[in-house]
């Protein structure tokens, strides 16, 4: 997976910008974490959730990856809500491996 698999043609400009920024973070691990989550959820996030996602994206990638992996505790302001959903999100990779059993 090299980037978004979602078309941004049908989403508003703010969501397009956020989707792009989620896939272009700085370290590949965070591209995959935030980008995969955004691909799946960007169309249905509320304005409040978009605000929260932008606050999360303002954090340093090195901090975010340590919070996601549990290497460091998640700061209080991110313990509930959207960050927990992002950290718990697991993309469905089964279409990538459908030919593996053949």
mmCIF file with all atom_site columns, C-alpha atoms in Angstrom:
data_model
loop_
_atom_site.group_PDB
_atom_site.id
_atom_site.type_symbol
_atom_site.label_atom_id
_atom_site.label_alt_id
_atom_site.label_comp_id
_atom_site.label_asym_id
_atom_site.label_entity_id
_atom_site.label_seq_id
_atom_site.pdbx_PDB_ins_code
_atom_site.Cartn_x
_atom_site.Cartn_y
_atom_site.Cartn_z
_atom_site.occupancy
_atom_site.B_iso_or_equiv
_atom_site.pdbx_formal_charge
_atom_site.auth_seq_id
_atom_site.auth_comp_id
_atom_site.auth_asym_id
_atom_site.auth_atom_id
_atom_site.pdbx_PDB_model_num
ATOM 1   C CA . UNK A 1 1   ? 0.000   0.000   0.000  1.00 0.00 ? 1   UNK A CA 1
ATOM 2   C CA . UNK A 1 2   ? 1.577   3.233   -1.094 1.00 0.00 ? 2   UNK A CA 1
ATOM 3   C CA . UNK A 1 3   ? -1.127  5.721   -0.265 1.00 0.00 ? 3   UNK A CA 1
ATOM 4   C CA . UNK A 1 4   ? -4.797  6.396   -0.300 1.00 0.00 ? 4   UNK A CA 1
ATOM 5   C CA . UNK A 1 5   ? -7.073  3.991   -2.065 1.00 0.00 ? 5   UNK A CA 1
ATOM 6   C CA . UNK A 1 6   ? -10.000 6.347   -1.661 1.00 0.00 ? 6   UNK A CA 1
ATOM 7   C CA . UNK A 1 7   ? -11.127 8.844   -4.257 1.00 0.00 ? 7   UNK A CA 1
ATOM 8   C CA . UNK A 1 8   ? -11.393 12.351  -2.888 1.00 0.00 ? 8   UNK A CA 1
ATOM 9   C CA . UNK A 1 9   ? -13.584 13.532  -5.769 1.00 0.00 ? 9   UNK A CA 1
ATOM 10  C CA . UNK A 1 10  ? -16.812 13.356  -3.764 1.00 0.00 ? 10  UNK A CA 1
ATOM 11  C CA . UNK A 1 11  ? -15.611 15.003  -0.538 1.00 0.00 ? 11  UNK A CA 1
ATOM 12  C CA . UNK A 1 12  ? -15.405 18.656  0.413  1.00 0.00 ? 12  UNK A CA 1
ATOM 13  C CA . UNK A 1 13  ? -12.127 20.638  0.267  1.00 0.00 ? 13  UNK A CA 1
ATOM 14  C CA . UNK A 1 14  ? -11.451 20.460  4.014  1.00 0.00 ? 14  UNK A CA 1
ATOM 15  C CA . UNK A 1 15  ? -11.747 16.672  4.024  1.00 0.00 ? 15  UNK A CA 1
ATOM 16  C CA . UNK A 1 16  ? -9.534  16.465  0.916  1.00 0.00 ? 16  UNK A CA 1
ATOM 17  C CA . UNK A 1 17  ? -6.817  18.487  2.658  1.00 0.00 ? 17  UNK A CA 1
ATOM 18  C CA . UNK A 1 18  ? -7.041  16.348  5.801  1.00 0.00 ? 18  UNK A CA 1
ATOM 19  C CA . UNK A 1 19  ? -6.964  13.119  3.781  1.00 0.00 ? 19  UNK A CA 1
ATOM 20  C CA . UNK A 1 20  ? -3.865  14.302  1.917  1.00 0.00 ? 20  UNK A CA 1
ATOM 21  C CA . UNK A 1 21  ? -2.152  15.374  5.148  1.00 0.00 ? 21  UNK A CA 1
ATOM 22  C CA . UNK A 1 22  ? -2.942  12.016  6.770  1.00 0.00 ? 22  UNK A CA 1
ATOM 23  C CA . UNK A 1 23  ? -1.109  10.213  3.959  1.00 0.00 ? 23  UNK A CA 1
ATOM 24  C CA . UNK A 1 24  ? 1.838   12.646  3.863  1.00 0.00 ? 24  UNK A CA 1
ATOM 25  C CA . UNK A 1 25  ? 3.031   12.832  7.453  1.00 0.00 ? 25  UNK A CA 1
ATOM 26  C CA . UNK A 1 26  ? 6.779   12.501  7.466  1.00 0.00 ? 26  UNK A CA 1
ATOM 27  C CA . UNK A 1 27  ? 7.241   8.964   8.725  1.00 0.00 ? 27  UNK A CA 1
ATOM 28  C CA . UNK A 1 28  ? 5.664   6.075   6.860  1.00 0.00 ? 28  UNK A CA 1
ATOM 29  C CA . UNK A 1 29  ? 4.259   4.415   9.966  1.00 0.00 ? 29  UNK A CA 1
ATOM 30  C CA . UNK A 1 30  ? 2.092   7.458   10.674 1.00 0.00 ? 30  UNK A CA 1
ATOM 31  C CA . UNK A 1 31  ? 1.079   7.673   7.008  1.00 0.00 ? 31  UNK A CA 1
ATOM 32  C CA . UNK A 1 32  ? -0.279  4.155   7.363  1.00 0.00 ? 32  UNK A CA 1
ATOM 33  C CA . UNK A 1 33  ? -1.960  4.730   10.738 1.00 0.00 ? 33  UNK A CA 1
ATOM 34  C CA . UNK A 1 34  ? -3.600  8.073   9.971  1.00 0.00 ? 34  UNK A CA 1
ATOM 35  C CA . UNK A 1 35  ? -4.037  7.495   6.245  1.00 0.00 ? 35  UNK A CA 1
ATOM 36  C CA . UNK A 1 36  ? -5.772  4.144   6.639  1.00 0.00 ? 36  UNK A CA 1
ATOM 37  C CA . UNK A 1 37  ? -8.059  5.576   9.291  1.00 0.00 ? 37  UNK A CA 1
ATOM 38  C CA . UNK A 1 38  ? -8.849  8.626   7.147  1.00 0.00 ? 38  UNK A CA 1
ATOM 39  C CA . UNK A 1 39  ? -9.564  6.487   4.076  1.00 0.00 ? 39  UNK A CA 1
ATOM 40  C CA . UNK A 1 40  ? -12.166 4.573   6.038  1.00 0.00 ? 40  UNK A CA 1
ATOM 41  C CA . UNK A 1 41  ? -13.674 7.366   8.153  1.00 0.00 ? 41  UNK A CA 1
ATOM 42  C CA . UNK A 1 42  ? -13.131 10.808  6.570  1.00 0.00 ? 42  UNK A CA 1
ATOM 43  C CA . UNK A 1 43  ? -16.521 10.977  4.849  1.00 0.00 ? 43  UNK A CA 1
ATOM 44  C CA . UNK A 1 44  ? -18.465 10.337  8.048  1.00 0.00 ? 44  UNK A CA 1
ATOM 45  C CA . UNK A 1 45  ? -16.495 12.385  10.599 1.00 0.00 ? 45  UNK A CA 1
ATOM 46  C CA . UNK A 1 46  ? -18.403 15.280  12.132 1.00 0.00 ? 46  UNK A CA 1
ATOM 47  C CA . UNK A 1 47  ? -17.022 18.826  12.101 1.00 0.00 ? 47  UNK A CA 1
ATOM 48  C CA . UNK A 1 48  ? -16.049 18.402  15.762 1.00 0.00 ? 48  UNK A CA 1
ATOM 49  C CA . UNK A 1 49  ? -14.209 15.174  14.931 1.00 0.00 ? 49  UNK A CA 1
ATOM 50  C CA . UNK A 1 50  ? -12.451 16.888  12.024 1.00 0.00 ? 50  UNK A CA 1
ATOM 51  C CA . UNK A 1 51  ? -11.314 19.617  14.433 1.00 0.00 ? 51  UNK A CA 1
ATOM 52  C CA . UNK A 1 52  ? -10.025 16.929  16.788 1.00 0.00 ? 52  UNK A CA 1
ATOM 53  C CA . UNK A 1 53  ? -8.254  15.097  13.950 1.00 0.00 ? 53  UNK A CA 1
ATOM 54  C CA . UNK A 1 54  ? -6.514  18.324  12.968 1.00 0.00 ? 54  UNK A CA 1
ATOM 55  C CA . UNK A 1 55  ? -5.372  18.803  16.592 1.00 0.00 ? 55  UNK A CA 1
ATOM 56  C CA . UNK A 1 56  ? -4.009  15.259  16.604 1.00 0.00 ? 56  UNK A CA 1
ATOM 57  C CA . UNK A 1 57  ? -2.250  15.843  13.279 1.00 0.00 ? 57  UNK A CA 1
ATOM 58  C CA . UNK A 1 58  ? -0.553  18.934  14.720 1.00 0.00 ? 58  UNK A CA 1
ATOM 59  C CA . UNK A 1 59  ? 1.407   16.680  17.090 1.00 0.00 ? 59  UNK A CA 1
ATOM 60  C CA . UNK A 1 60  ? 4.855   15.383  16.184 1.00 0.00 ? 60  UNK A CA 1
ATOM 61  C CA . UNK A 1 61  ? 4.916   12.046  14.355 1.00 0.00 ? 61  UNK A CA 1
ATOM 62  C CA . UNK A 1 62  ? 7.488   10.618  16.754 1.00 0.00 ? 62  UNK A CA 1
ATOM 63  C CA . UNK A 1 63  ? 5.142   11.322  19.671 1.00 0.00 ? 63  UNK A CA 1
ATOM 64  C CA . UNK A 1 64  ? 2.083   9.983   17.846 1.00 0.00 ? 64  UNK A CA 1
ATOM 65  C CA . UNK A 1 65  ? 3.732   6.686   16.933 1.00 0.00 ? 65  UNK A CA 1
ATOM 66  C CA . UNK A 1 66  ? 4.891   6.175   20.521 1.00 0.00 ? 66  UNK A CA 1
ATOM 67  C CA . UNK A 1 67  ? 1.348   6.810   21.788 1.00 0.00 ? 67  UNK A CA 1
ATOM 68  C CA . UNK A 1 68  ? -0.178  4.454   19.212 1.00 0.00 ? 68  UNK A CA 1
ATOM 69  C CA . UNK A 1 69  ? 2.287   1.653   19.995 1.00 0.00 ? 69  UNK A CA 1
ATOM 70  C CA . UNK A 1 70  ? 2.069   2.155   23.753 1.00 0.00 ? 70  UNK A CA 1
ATOM 71  C CA . UNK A 1 71  ? 5.723   3.080   24.119 1.00 0.00 ? 71  UNK A CA 1
ATOM 72  C CA . UNK A 1 72  ? 4.606   6.251   25.889 1.00 0.00 ? 72  UNK A CA 1
ATOM 73  C CA . UNK A 1 73  ? 1.333   7.065   27.631 1.00 0.00 ? 73  UNK A CA 1
ATOM 74  C CA . UNK A 1 74  ? -1.231  9.007   25.642 1.00 0.00 ? 74  UNK A CA 1
ATOM 75  C CA . UNK A 1 75  ? -1.637  12.562  26.965 1.00 0.00 ? 75  UNK A CA 1
ATOM 76  C CA . UNK A 1 76  ? -4.835  13.231  28.866 1.00 0.00 ? 76  UNK A CA 1
ATOM 77  C CA . UNK A 1 77  ? -6.332  15.443  26.135 1.00 0.00 ? 77  UNK A CA 1
ATOM 78  C CA . UNK A 1 78  ? -6.181  12.560  23.632 1.00 0.00 ? 78  UNK A CA 1
ATOM 79  C CA . UNK A 1 79  ? -7.162  9.604   25.854 1.00 0.00 ? 79  UNK A CA 1
ATOM 80  C CA . UNK A 1 80  ? -10.820 9.655   24.913 1.00 0.00 ? 80  UNK A CA 1
ATOM 81  C CA . UNK A 1 81  ? -12.512 10.266  21.641 1.00 0.00 ? 81  UNK A CA 1
ATOM 82  C CA . UNK A 1 82  ? -10.970 10.183  18.220 1.00 0.00 ? 82  UNK A CA 1
ATOM 83  C CA . UNK A 1 83  ? -7.377  9.284   19.144 1.00 0.00 ? 83  UNK A CA 1
ATOM 84  C CA . UNK A 1 84  ? -8.573  6.068   20.786 1.00 0.00 ? 84  UNK A CA 1
ATOM 85  C CA . UNK A 1 85  ? -10.472 5.205   17.589 1.00 0.00 ? 85  UNK A CA 1
ATOM 86  C CA . UNK A 1 86  ? -7.409  5.931   15.456 1.00 0.00 ? 86  UNK A CA 1
ATOM 87  C CA . UNK A 1 87  ? -5.129  3.822   17.659 1.00 0.00 ? 87  UNK A CA 1
ATOM 88  C CA . UNK A 1 88  ? -7.630  0.941   17.658 1.00 0.00 ? 88  UNK A CA 1
ATOM 89  C CA . UNK A 1 89  ? -8.317  1.066   13.905 1.00 0.00 ? 89  UNK A CA 1
ATOM 90  C CA . UNK A 1 90  ? -7.137  -1.950  11.966 1.00 0.00 ? 90  UNK A CA 1
ATOM 91  C CA . UNK A 1 91  ? -7.494  -1.855  8.174  1.00 0.00 ? 91  UNK A CA 1
ATOM 92  C CA . UNK A 1 92  ? -8.912  -4.845  6.345  1.00 0.00 ? 92  UNK A CA 1
ATOM 93  C CA . UNK A 1 93  ? -5.923  -6.230  4.462  1.00 0.00 ? 93  UNK A CA 1
ATOM 94  C CA . UNK A 1 94  ? -7.734  -9.377  3.303  1.00 0.00 ? 94  UNK A CA 1
ATOM 95  C CA . UNK A 1 95  ? -8.135  -8.155  -0.318 1.00 0.00 ? 95  UNK A CA 1
ATOM 96  C CA . UNK A 1 96  ? -4.342  -7.882  -0.495 1.00 0.00 ? 96  UNK A CA 1
ATOM 97  C CA . UNK A 1 97  ? -3.937  -11.537 0.426  1.00 0.00 ? 97  UNK A CA 1
ATOM 98  C CA . UNK A 1 98  ? -6.851  -13.144 -1.410 1.00 0.00 ? 98  UNK A CA 1
ATOM 99  C CA . UNK A 1 99  ? -4.501  -14.989 -3.784 1.00 0.00 ? 99  UNK A CA 1
ATOM 100 C CA . UNK A 1 100 ? -2.191  -16.188 -0.996 1.00 0.00 ? 100 UNK A CA 1
ATOM 101 C CA . UNK A 1 101 ? -4.135  -19.444 -0.548 1.00 0.00 ? 101 UNK A CA 1
ATOM 102 C CA . UNK A 1 102 ? -4.003  -20.271 -4.257 1.00 0.00 ? 102 UNK A CA 1
#
